[in-house]
Amino acid sequence: MSKQAEFAVILKMNPMFADLGADELQRLSNLCHTQHLGSGELLFQKGDPGDALFGVRRGQVRIETGASDGSRLTLNFMGPGDLFGEVAVLDGQNRTADATAGEASELFVLRRDDFLGFLEREPKVAIKIIALLCQRIRWQSERMEESMLQPLPVRLARRLCALAADFGSEVHISQEQLGVFVGAARESVNRQLQAWRKEAILDLQRGRILLRNMTKLTAIARNE
Amino acid sequence: MSKQAEFAVILKMNPMFADLGADELQRLSNLCHTQHLGSGELLFQKGDPGDALFGVRRGQVRIETGASDGSRLTLNFMGPGDLFGEVAVLDGQNRTADATAGEASELFVLRRDDFLGFLEREPKVAIKIIALLCQRIRWQSERMEESMLQPLPVRLARRLCALAADFGSEVHISQEQLGVFVGAARESVNRQLQAWRKEAILDLQRGRILLRNMTKLTAIARNE
DNA sequence: GGAGAAGTGTGTCATAAGTCACATAACTTT
DNA sequence: AAAGTTATGTGACTTATGACACACTTCTCC
């Protein structure tokens, strides 16, 4: 499979591009480049102009932010097939976090200029993108309002389910970071996790959470 | 001033269209129609296709939602110069609330089909709209996360400031509705308002709040 | 003008979750 | 292996806010 075809598949997996026709997708993929990163190498940092969209071909990229005390908090891991920077490439705003390679990686790169040129030549695609952004706005405003009003156990269960979808039943994250994710104090996170451990829903290790009973966890996430 | 020129001014006032050039704006305004509504007349209801964007030329339109118990909650008032349905016109999704005329009104109407045709002819405008939608997404995710984590007094002060910007120092809203707005219980809203009344920040009347000291209120909203 | 509805003011209580404080456990570095 | 650092576990306390209950006031409509 050609590089371009591989990129097209990644794009197609992303909701933002899922609606595009095969021909449109192919013309778009033709604009991509690739870039190699050594382990630990910086891809971009907070404040850089958002001049490209990236897809991970192999390796791993960590999206992290430097906390005020100098420590770093990981916001997300991007593995093969993941796409990031979709919004930046559309509006060109500065990056709001840093991205570094967790291991030697190869990325697909779609430059903003190329993408905008494409949209100008294909206004029908631009309109599809507009519709998708609108959906995202609606979805966001529904979810955010709802989600932040949910009690902590629900928010926590949802986050764990989301992480499980990406990493399987062994989630590698500290309770501190989990707290940042769900907007709660570390201690509260710990107490809830302990309660679930006693119910055999999960097991805890230093820096790791082992999900034992996803059925119960998703039930809690649904807040029934 | 022609009808179209009047509509162009309204569009220009909205962040979504503020970046458009005068020529683009003029071509867009030429697509508008007008529509008259009698007092109490229904403009659209929840579930209707979002097939147009509206601007209020004169009168008042209430955006409201039917609660499950049959009572109605007003989500917003749109007065002369206000624009609503911008998102619906872009993505065509169904309306999520009802709109009825609070008094005899005249509206500018920009139909979705006309607007999409315009975007197809002017891809540069489509790209500007995309950038604006992206901004809105970023803004939303920043604000929502931050906003819901703020204590009640801050959320309340922010909402009052926003209402003051639209209606001046005499805000006509029930404490119940205010509670819905900020996601809090009516009683909690009342207690906070009482505290502010004692500090001479505002005065309370049935269905009305009179803002006396915007300086203090905005200070609270900034959460300093 | 009387009845009922809608809006407001307040007391009491329960509870979720934050904060602080400290103990313990697990990794790292030298 | 000792020392230091980071992560986790837990108790005690505080606080904001929701829930319920009820009195009181102001509107609306026959």
Short mmCIF file of C-alpha atoms (C1' of nucleotides) in Angstrom, two decimals:
data_model
loop_
_atom_site.label_atom_id
_atom_site.label_comp_id
_atom_site.label_asym_id
_atom_site.label_seq_id
_atom_site.Cartn_x
_atom_site.Cartn_y
_atom_site.Cartn_z
CA MET A 1 0.00 0.00 0.00
CA SER A 2 1.35 3.43 -0.89
CA LYS A 3 2.12 6.01 1.75
CA GLN A 4 -0.75 8.14 0.49
CA ALA A 5 -3.25 5.32 0.64
CA GLU A 6 -2.16 4.59 4.19
CA PHE A 7 -2.76 8.21 5.15
CA ALA A 8 -6.15 8.16 3.48
CA VAL A 9 -7.18 5.30 5.75
CA ILE A 10 -6.13 7.26 8.82
CA LEU A 11 -8.09 10.30 7.67
CA LYS A 12 -11.13 8.17 6.95
CA MET A 13 -11.05 6.84 10.53
CA ASN A 14 -11.34 10.38 11.91
CA PRO A 15 -14.88 11.73 12.25
CA MET A 16 -13.71 15.00 10.75
CA PHE A 17 -12.94 13.35 7.41
CA ALA A 18 -15.17 10.28 7.56
CA ASP A 19 -17.80 11.83 5.28
CA LEU A 20 -15.43 12.61 2.45
CA GLY A 21 -15.74 10.65 -0.78
CA ALA A 22 -12.96 8.31 -1.91
CA ASP A 23 -11.87 10.65 -4.69
CA GLU A 24 -11.74 13.71 -2.44
CA LEU A 25 -9.85 11.73 0.15
CA GLN A 26 -7.31 10.59 -2.40
CA ARG A 27 -6.64 14.08 -3.67
CA LEU A 28 -6.25 15.23 -0.07
CA SER A 29 -3.87 12.40 0.88
CA ASN A 30 -1.66 13.25 -2.08
CA LEU A 31 -0.72 16.45 -0.28
CA CYS A 32 0.86 14.66 2.68
CA HIS A 33 4.52 14.39 3.59
CA THR A 34 6.22 12.21 6.18
CA GLN A 35 8.54 13.14 9.02
CA HIS A 36 10.76 11.05 11.29
CA LEU A 37 11.31 11.76 14.97
CA GLY A 38 13.91 10.26 17.30
CA SER A 39 12.86 9.11 20.75
CA GLY A 40 12.27 12.14 22.97
CA GLU A 41 12.48 14.59 20.06
CA LEU A 42 10.23 17.66 20.21
CA LEU A 43 7.62 17.97 17.47
CA PHE A 44 6.17 21.31 18.51
CA GLN A 45 5.72 23.27 21.68
CA LYS A 46 3.12 25.52 23.20
CA GLY A 47 2.93 28.81 21.32
CA ASP A 48 4.19 27.50 17.97
CA PRO A 49 1.94 28.36 15.04
CA GLY A 50 -0.48 25.56 14.21
CA ASP A 51 0.73 25.08 10.67
CA ALA A 52 0.13 21.38 10.17
CA LEU A 53 -1.94 18.34 11.02
CA PHE A 54 -0.23 15.08 12.00
CA GLY A 55 -1.08 11.41 11.77
CA VAL A 56 0.99 8.77 13.54
CA ARG A 57 2.30 6.10 11.13
CA ARG A 58 4.38 4.29 13.74
CA GLY A 59 5.73 5.10 17.18
CA GLN A 60 4.09 7.20 19.87
CA VAL A 61 3.67 10.92 20.48
CA ARG A 62 2.87 12.42 23.87
CA ILE A 63 0.82 15.59 24.12
CA GLU A 64 1.89 17.28 27.33
CA THR A 65 1.85 20.58 29.05
CA GLY A 66 4.47 22.13 31.29
CA ALA A 67 2.89 22.85 34.64
CA SER A 68 3.81 26.05 36.43
CA ASP A 69 6.04 24.23 38.91
CA GLY A 70 8.19 22.84 36.11
CA SER A 71 6.73 19.34 36.19
CA ARG A 72 5.12 17.96 33.06
CA LEU A 73 1.66 16.55 32.79
CA THR A 74 0.76 14.19 29.96
CA LEU A 75 -2.58 15.06 28.44
CA ASN A 76 -2.74 12.37 25.82
CA PHE A 77 -0.84 9.63 24.02
CA MET A 78 -1.16 9.34 20.25
CA GLY A 79 -0.43 5.92 18.79
CA PRO A 80 -0.36 4.55 15.22
CA GLY A 81 -3.49 5.59 13.33
CA ASP A 82 -4.18 8.57 15.56
CA LEU A 83 -4.61 12.03 14.10
CA PHE A 84 -3.93 15.27 15.97
CA GLY A 85 -3.87 18.98 15.25
CA GLU A 86 -7.03 18.90 13.09
CA VAL A 87 -8.36 22.08 14.61
CA ALA A 88 -5.02 23.92 14.46
CA VAL A 89 -4.63 23.17 10.77
CA LEU A 90 -8.00 24.75 10.08
CA ASP A 91 -7.62 27.94 12.03
CA GLY A 92 -3.84 28.34 12.27
CA GLN A 93 -3.97 29.25 15.95
CA ASN A 94 -0.96 28.57 18.11
CA ARG A 95 -0.41 25.21 19.74
CA THR A 96 -1.82 25.00 23.24
CA ALA A 97 0.42 22.13 24.40
CA ASP A 98 3.73 20.47 23.62
CA ALA A 99 4.17 17.32 21.55
CA THR A 100 7.20 15.05 21.90
CA ALA A 101 7.96 11.59 20.53
CA GLY A 102 7.70 8.94 23.23
CA GLU A 103 9.72 6.61 20.99
CA ALA A 104 11.22 6.73 17.51
CA SER A 105 8.26 7.63 15.31
CA GLU A 106 7.17 8.33 11.77
CA LEU A 107 4.43 10.85 11.16
CA PHE A 108 2.26 11.89 8.29
CA VAL A 109 2.23 15.65 7.92
CA LEU A 110 -0.41 17.69 6.14
CA ARG A 111 0.61 21.32 5.96
CA ARG A 112 -1.94 24.05 6.57
CA ASP A 113 -1.18 25.91 3.35
CA ASP A 114 -1.67 22.78 1.28
CA PHE A 115 -4.89 22.00 3.10
CA LEU A 116 -6.34 25.48 2.64
CA GLY A 117 -5.43 25.42 -1.05
CA PHE A 118 -7.29 22.13 -1.30
CA LEU A 119 -10.37 23.57 0.40
CA GLU A 120 -10.34 26.52 -1.95
CA ARG A 121 -10.30 24.24 -4.98
CA GLU A 122 -12.98 21.98 -3.48
CA PRO A 123 -15.64 24.14 -1.82
CA LYS A 124 -17.95 21.16 -1.38
CA VAL A 125 -15.41 19.64 0.97
CA ALA A 126 -15.16 22.95 2.83
CA ILE A 127 -18.91 22.85 3.38
CA LYS A 128 -18.69 19.29 4.71
CA ILE A 129 -15.97 20.36 7.10
CA ILE A 130 -18.13 23.26 8.23
CA ALA A 131 -20.98 20.89 8.99
CA LEU A 132 -18.65 18.66 10.98
CA LEU A 133 -17.31 21.55 12.99
CA CYS A 134 -20.87 22.58 13.76
CA GLN A 135 -21.66 19.09 14.97
CA ARG A 136 -18.63 19.28 17.19
CA ILE A 137 -19.81 22.59 18.62
CA ARG A 138 -23.22 21.17 19.40
CA TRP A 139 -21.75 18.00 20.81
CA GLN A 140 -19.34 19.95 22.95
CA SER A 141 -21.92 22.24 24.41
CA GLU A 142 -24.23 19.33 25.18
CA ARG A 143 -21.53 17.16 26.67
CA MET A 144 -19.64 19.77 28.62
CA GLU A 145 -22.68 21.08 30.38
CA GLU A 146 -23.90 17.62 31.15
CA SER A 147 -20.55 16.12 31.91
CA MET A 148 -19.19 18.61 34.41
CA LEU A 149 -22.41 18.40 36.38
CA GLN A 150 -22.06 14.66 36.82
CA PRO A 151 -20.76 13.40 40.15
CA LEU A 152 -17.14 12.39 40.36
CA PRO A 153 -17.64 8.59 40.10
CA VAL A 154 -19.41 9.04 36.78
CA ARG A 155 -16.76 11.36 35.37
CA LEU A 156 -14.04 9.02 36.55
CA ALA A 157 -15.71 5.93 35.12
CA ARG A 158 -16.18 7.69 31.78
CA ARG A 159 -12.56 8.69 31.63
CA LEU A 160 -11.41 5.18 32.49
CA CYS A 161 -13.65 3.70 29.81
CA ALA A 162 -12.23 6.12 27.27
CA LEU A 163 -8.68 5.22 28.26
CA ALA A 164 -9.55 1.53 28.12
CA ALA A 165 -10.77 1.99 24.55
CA ASP A 166 -7.29 3.24 23.62
CA PHE A 167 -5.05 1.10 25.80
CA GLY A 168 -6.98 -1.99 26.83
CA SER A 169 -7.58 -3.10 30.38
CA GLU A 170 -4.19 -2.02 31.69
CA VAL A 171 -4.20 1.77 31.84
CA HIS A 172 -0.86 3.36 32.57
CA ILE A 173 -1.62 6.62 34.33
CA SER A 174 -0.99 8.12 37.76
CA GLN A 175 -3.87 9.01 40.03
CA GLU A 176 -2.59 12.56 40.02
CA GLN A 177 -2.95 12.82 36.23
CA LEU A 178 -6.33 11.13 36.37
CA GLY A 179 -7.37 13.83 38.81
CA VAL A 180 -6.31 16.51 36.33
CA PHE A 181 -8.30 14.78 33.60
CA VAL A 182 -11.56 14.66 35.51
CA GLY A 183 -11.06 17.94 37.36
CA ALA A 184 -10.89 16.51 40.87
CA ALA A 185 -8.45 16.32 43.75
CA ARG A 186 -5.98 13.43 43.79
CA GLU A 187 -7.29 12.24 47.15
CA SER A 188 -10.87 12.07 45.93
CA VAL A 189 -9.76 10.04 42.93
CA ASN A 190 -7.88 7.70 45.21
CA ARG A 191 -10.82 7.18 47.52
CA GLN A 192 -13.15 6.35 44.65
CA LEU A 193 -10.63 3.94 43.12
CA GLN A 194 -10.22 2.22 46.48
CA ALA A 195 -13.96 1.76 46.72
CA TRP A 196 -13.99 0.17 43.28
CA ARG A 197 -11.05 -2.04 44.18
CA LYS A 198 -13.07 -3.40 47.10
CA GLU A 199 -15.87 -4.17 44.65
CA ALA A 200 -13.38 -6.00 42.39
CA ILE A 201 -14.08 -3.58 39.55
CA LEU A 202 -10.37 -2.85 39.20
CA ASP A 203 -6.93 -3.35 40.70
CA LEU A 204 -4.38 -0.71 41.54
CA GLN A 205 -0.63 -0.63 41.16
CA ARG A 206 1.83 2.21 41.26
CA GLY A 207 1.21 4.21 38.08
CA ARG A 208 -1.19 1.62 36.67
CA ILE A 209 -4.85 0.72 36.85
CA LEU A 210 -6.04 -2.75 35.87
CA LEU A 211 -9.64 -2.81 34.80
CA ARG A 212 -11.29 -6.05 35.87
CA ASN A 213 -14.97 -5.50 35.30
CA MET A 214 -15.75 -3.23 32.38
CA THR A 215 -19.44 -4.13 32.53
CA LYS A 216 -19.85 -2.54 35.93
CA LEU A 217 -17.65 0.37 34.99
CA THR A 218 -19.62 1.24 31.87
CA ALA A 219 -22.81 0.94 33.90
CA ILE A 220 -21.48 3.55 36.30
CA ALA A 221 -20.37 5.71 33.38
CA ARG A 222 -23.93 5.64 32.02
CA ASN A 223 -25.12 6.91 35.40
CA GLU A 224 -28.20 4.71 35.50
CA MET B 1 -30.84 52.54 4.12
CA SER B 2 -31.93 49.53 2.11
CA LYS B 3 -33.14 46.37 3.77
CA GLN B 4 -30.03 44.56 2.57
CA ALA B 5 -27.68 47.17 3.94
CA GLU B 6 -29.44 46.96 7.28
CA PHE B 7 -28.98 43.19 7.32
CA ALA B 8 -25.30 43.58 6.41
CA VAL B 9 -24.81 45.69 9.52
CA ILE B 10 -26.39 43.03 11.70
CA LEU B 11 -24.18 40.35 10.17
CA LYS B 12 -21.11 42.48 10.65
CA MET B 13 -21.91 42.81 14.36
CA ASN B 14 -21.81 39.03 14.78
CA PRO B 15 -18.37 37.53 15.41
CA MET B 16 -19.15 34.82 12.90
CA PHE B 17 -19.31 37.31 10.05
CA ALA B 18 -17.22 40.18 11.42
CA ASP B 19 -14.17 39.21 9.37
CA LEU B 20 -15.94 39.28 6.04
CA GLY B 21 -15.04 42.01 3.57
CA ALA B 22 -17.59 44.66 2.60
CA ASP B 23 -18.07 43.18 -0.88
CA GLU B 24 -18.55 39.65 0.42
CA LEU B 25 -20.96 40.93 3.03
CA GLN B 26 -22.98 42.77 0.43
CA ARG B 27 -23.31 39.76 -1.84
CA LEU B 28 -24.39 37.72 1.18
CA SER B 29 -26.95 40.26 2.38
CA ASN B 30 -28.53 40.31 -1.06
CA LEU B 31 -29.74 36.77 -0.39
CA CYS B 32 -31.89 37.75 2.57
CA HIS B 33 -35.68 37.88 2.81
CA THR B 34 -37.88 39.35 5.52
CA GLN B 35 -40.67 37.78 7.50
CA HIS B 36 -43.35 39.23 9.79
CA LEU B 37 -44.57 37.61 12.97
CA GLY B 38 -47.58 38.48 15.08
CA SER B 39 -47.24 38.63 18.84
CA GLY B 40 -47.01 35.11 20.25
CA GLU B 41 -46.63 33.55 16.80
CA LEU B 42 -44.38 30.47 16.56
CA LEU B 43 -41.29 30.83 14.37
CA PHE B 44 -40.00 27.29 14.72
CA GLN B 45 -40.11 24.54 17.28
CA LYS B 46 -37.80 21.90 18.59
CA GLY B 47 -37.20 19.23 15.99
CA ASP B 48 -37.84 21.43 12.95
CA PRO B 49 -35.07 21.30 10.35
CA GLY B 50 -32.57 24.13 10.78
CA ASP B 51 -33.09 25.59 7.36
CA ALA B 52 -32.48 29.27 7.99
CA LEU B 53 -30.69 31.91 10.00
CA PHE B 54 -32.61 34.82 11.48
CA GLY B 55 -31.81 38.39 12.39
CA VAL B 56 -34.23 40.54 14.36
CA ARG B 57 -35.10 43.77 12.57
CA ARG B 58 -37.67 44.86 15.11
CA GLY B 59 -39.64 43.23 17.90
CA GLN B 60 -38.52 40.44 20.19
CA VAL B 61 -38.14 36.69 19.84
CA ARG B 62 -37.96 34.31 22.79
CA ILE B 63 -35.93 31.12 22.58
CA GLU B 64 -37.53 28.68 24.94
CA THR B 65 -37.77 25.04 25.70
CA GLY B 66 -40.72 23.01 26.89
CA ALA B 67 -39.78 21.37 30.18
CA SER B 68 -40.96 17.82 30.83
CA ASP B 69 -43.64 18.99 33.28
CA GLY B 70 -45.22 21.14 30.60
CA SER B 71 -43.88 24.44 31.90
CA ARG B 72 -41.76 26.57 29.60
CA LEU B 73 -38.33 27.96 30.36
CA THR B 74 -36.99 30.92 28.46
CA LEU B 75 -33.40 30.37 27.41
CA ASN B 76 -32.81 33.68 25.70
CA PHE B 77 -34.39 36.85 24.38
CA MET B 78 -33.39 38.13 20.97
CA GLY B 79 -33.90 41.82 20.37
CA PRO B 80 -33.33 44.10 17.34
CA GLY B 81 -29.87 43.50 15.89
CA ASP B 82 -29.53 40.01 17.32
CA LEU B 83 -28.79 37.05 15.10
CA PHE B 84 -29.74 33.47 15.87
CA GLY B 85 -29.58 30.08 14.20
CA GLU B 86 -26.07 30.64 12.78
CA VAL B 87 -25.00 27.12 13.63
CA ALA B 88 -28.20 25.50 12.37
CA VAL B 89 -27.90 27.22 9.01
CA LEU B 90 -24.42 25.79 8.57
CA ASP B 91 -25.08 22.20 9.49
CA GLY B 92 -28.81 21.85 8.86
CA GLN B 93 -29.40 19.98 12.12
CA ASN B 94 -32.79 20.16 13.76
CA ARG B 95 -33.70 22.99 16.09
CA THR B 96 -32.99 22.24 19.73
CA ALA B 97 -35.45 24.75 21.17
CA ASP B 98 -38.60 26.65 20.25
CA ALA B 99 -38.72 30.26 19.06
CA THR B 100 -41.79 32.46 19.44
CA ALA B 101 -42.34 36.16 18.91
CA GLY B 102 -42.68 38.00 22.23
CA GLU B 103 -44.26 40.89 20.34
CA ALA B 104 -45.05 41.74 16.73
CA SER B 105 -41.72 41.40 14.97
CA GLU B 106 -39.98 41.62 11.65
CA LEU B 107 -37.12 39.28 10.92
CA PHE B 108 -34.40 38.96 8.33
CA VAL B 109 -34.24 35.44 6.98
CA LEU B 110 -31.26 33.87 5.26
CA ARG B 111 -32.15 30.46 3.93
CA ARG B 112 -29.71 27.59 4.27
CA ASP B 113 -29.79 26.68 0.59
CA ASP B 114 -28.97 30.22 -0.44
CA PHE B 115 -26.19 30.41 2.10
CA LEU B 116 -24.60 27.12 1.04
CA GLY B 117 -24.75 28.17 -2.60
CA PHE B 118 -22.96 31.35 -1.64
CA LEU B 119 -20.24 29.44 0.20
CA GLU B 120 -19.75 27.19 -2.80
CA ARG B 121 -19.24 30.20 -5.05
CA GLU B 122 -16.96 31.90 -2.52
CA PRO B 123 -14.62 29.31 -1.02
CA LYS B 124 -12.53 32.00 0.65
CA VAL B 125 -15.52 32.91 2.78
CA ALA B 126 -16.03 29.24 3.60
CA ILE B 127 -12.47 29.09 4.89
CA LYS B 128 -13.04 32.17 7.05
CA ILE B 129 -16.15 30.58 8.49
CA ILE B 130 -14.17 27.42 9.20
CA ALA B 131 -11.56 29.43 11.10
CA LEU B 132 -14.30 31.11 13.13
CA LEU B 133 -15.94 27.83 13.98
CA CYS B 134 -12.57 26.53 15.14
CA GLN B 135 -12.13 29.55 17.35
CA ARG B 136 -15.52 28.88 18.79
CA ILE B 137 -14.57 25.26 19.51
CA ARG B 138 -11.40 26.32 21.30
CA TRP B 139 -13.20 29.05 23.18
CA GLN B 140 -15.96 26.67 24.18
CA SER B 141 -13.65 24.00 25.49
CA GLU B 142 -11.61 26.53 27.44
CA ARG B 143 -14.60 28.28 28.89
CA MET B 144 -16.77 25.32 29.65
CA GLU B 145 -14.12 23.46 31.55
CA GLU B 146 -13.12 26.53 33.46
CA SER B 147 -16.58 27.91 33.91
CA MET B 148 -18.29 24.92 35.42
CA LEU B 149 -15.49 24.55 37.93
CA GLN B 150 -15.95 28.07 39.20
CA PRO B 151 -17.91 28.58 42.40
CA LEU B 152 -21.51 29.68 42.14
CA PRO B 153 -20.97 33.39 42.90
CA VAL B 154 -18.56 33.67 39.97
CA ARG B 155 -20.86 31.85 37.56
CA LEU B 156 -23.78 33.97 38.72
CA ALA B 157 -21.87 37.23 38.41
CA ARG B 158 -20.75 36.30 34.90
CA ARG B 159 -24.26 35.52 33.81
CA LEU B 160 -25.58 38.77 35.26
CA CYS B 161 -22.85 40.74 33.50
CA ALA B 162 -23.73 39.04 30.22
CA LEU B 163 -27.41 39.84 30.71
CA ALA B 164 -26.55 43.42 31.62
CA ALA B 165 -24.65 43.77 28.35
CA ASP B 166 -27.87 42.91 26.50
CA PHE B 167 -30.50 44.56 28.66
CA GLY B 168 -28.82 47.23 30.73
CA SER B 169 -28.95 47.46 34.50
CA GLU B 170 -32.53 46.23 34.82
CA VAL B 171 -32.51 42.54 34.06
CA HIS B 172 -35.94 40.95 33.73
CA ILE B 173 -35.53 37.34 34.76
CA SER B 174 -36.83 35.09 37.52
CA GLN B 175 -34.45 33.59 40.02
CA GLU B 176 -35.65 30.17 38.92
CA GLN B 177 -34.55 30.80 35.34
CA LEU B 178 -31.29 32.28 36.52
CA GLY B 179 -30.72 29.04 38.38
CA VAL B 180 -31.26 27.07 35.19
CA PHE B 181 -28.77 29.33 33.40
CA VAL B 182 -25.96 28.86 35.87
CA GLY B 183 -26.76 25.26 36.74
CA ALA B 184 -27.66 25.83 40.38
CA ALA B 185 -30.63 25.42 42.69
CA ARG B 186 -33.07 28.32 42.93
CA GLU B 187 -32.49 28.60 46.69
CA SER B 188 -28.73 28.94 46.28
CA VAL B 189 -29.23 31.66 43.69
CA ASN B 190 -31.56 33.49 46.05
CA ARG B 191 -29.14 33.33 48.96
CA GLN B 192 -26.29 34.72 46.88
CA LEU B 193 -28.48 37.51 45.51
CA GLN B 194 -29.55 38.39 49.06
CA ALA B 195 -25.93 38.65 50.12
CA TRP B 196 -25.24 40.99 47.23
CA ARG B 197 -28.31 43.03 48.03
CA LYS B 198 -26.95 43.58 51.53
CA GLU B 199 -23.70 44.80 49.95
CA ALA B 200 -25.70 47.21 47.74
CA ILE B 201 -24.44 45.50 44.59
CA LEU B 202 -27.98 45.02 43.37
CA ASP B 203 -31.65 45.30 44.23
CA LEU B 204 -34.31 42.66 43.90
CA GLN B 205 -37.90 42.82 42.78
CA ARG B 206 -40.30 40.14 41.70
CA GLY B 207 -39.04 38.93 38.31
CA ARG B 208 -36.43 41.68 38.10
CA ILE B 209 -32.89 42.35 39.20
CA LEU B 210 -31.57 45.90 39.34
CA LEU B 211 -27.82 46.05 39.03
CA ARG B 212 -26.43 48.89 41.16
CA ASN B 213 -22.69 48.33 41.19
CA MET B 214 -21.33 46.79 38.02
CA THR B 215 -17.76 47.45 39.11
CA LYS B 216 -18.02 45.08 42.04
CA LEU B 217 -19.99 42.58 40.01
CA THR B 218 -17.42 42.38 37.23
CA ALA B 219 -14.70 42.05 39.84
CA ILE B 220 -16.47 39.02 41.26
CA ALA B 221 -16.95 37.66 37.74
CA ARG B 222 -13.19 37.92 37.15
CA ASN B 223 -12.73 35.83 40.32
CA GLU B 224 -9.79 37.85 41.57
"C1'" DG C 1 -62.14 41.25 45.76
"C1'" DG C 2 -61.17 36.44 46.45
"C1'" DA C 3 -58.81 32.30 44.91
"C1'" DG C 4 -55.12 30.41 43.10
"C1'" DA C 5 -50.74 30.56 40.91
"C1'" DA C 6 -46.12 32.01 40.59
"C1'" DG C 7 -42.24 33.97 42.58
"C1'" DT C 8 -39.39 34.90 46.66
"C1'" DG C 9 -37.11 34.54 51.45
"C1'" DT C 10 -35.14 31.48 55.00
"C1'" DG C 11 -34.28 27.69 58.30
"C1'" DT C 12 -32.53 23.00 58.82
"C1'" DC C 13 -30.16 19.14 57.30
"C1'" DA C 14 -27.42 15.95 54.40
"C1'" DT C 15 -23.65 15.17 51.53
"C1'" DA C 16 -19.97 15.36 48.10
"C1'" DA C 17 -15.68 16.80 47.57
"C1'" DG C 18 -11.77 19.87 48.68
"C1'" DT C 19 -7.80 20.64 51.97
"C1'" DC C 20 -4.34 19.48 55.17
"C1'" DA C 21 -1.56 16.34 57.39
"C1'" DC C 22 0.94 12.46 57.65
"C1'" DA C 23 2.05 7.40 57.03
"C1'" DT C 24 3.52 4.03 53.93
"C1'" DA C 25 5.09 1.91 49.70
"C1'" DA C 26 7.57 1.71 45.41
"C1'" DC C 27 10.82 3.11 42.41
"C1'" DT C 28 15.78 5.73 41.34
"C1'" DT C 29 20.15 7.30 42.04
"C1'" DT C 30 24.48 7.17 43.74
"C1'" DA D 1 22.20 -0.64 50.45
"C1'" DA D 2 21.21 4.05 51.90
"C1'" DA D 3 19.07 8.12 50.74
"C1'" DG D 4 15.98 10.62 48.22
"C1'" DT D 5 12.00 11.10 45.39
"C1'" DT D 6 7.54 10.09 43.65
"C1'" DA D 7 3.15 7.73 44.14
"C1'" DT D 8 -0.35 6.01 46.99
"C1'" DG D 9 -3.50 5.34 51.16
"C1'" DT D 10 -6.25 7.34 54.88
"C1'" DG D 11 -7.98 10.11 58.74
"C1'" DA D 12 -9.93 14.62 60.37
"C1'" DC D 13 -11.94 18.69 59.27
"C1'" DT D 14 -14.25 22.38 56.44
"C1'" DT D 15 -17.15 24.17 53.11
"C1'" DA D 16 -20.25 24.83 49.29
"C1'" DT D 17 -24.33 23.57 47.63
"C1'" DG D 18 -28.33 20.68 46.93
"C1'" DA D 19 -32.89 19.07 49.06
"C1'" DC D 20 -36.87 19.73 51.64
"C1'" DA D 21 -40.16 22.39 54.12
"C1'" DC D 22 -42.78 26.22 54.77
"C1'" DA D 23 -44.04 31.25 55.26
"C1'" DC D 24 -44.82 35.23 52.80
"C1'" DT D 25 -45.68 38.34 48.80
"C1'" DT D 26 -47.08 39.70 44.44
"C1'" DC D 27 -49.45 39.02 40.35
"C1'" DT D 28 -53.55 37.24 37.35
"C1'" DC D 29 -57.93 36.08 36.28
"C1'" DC D 30 -62.76 35.16 37.15
#
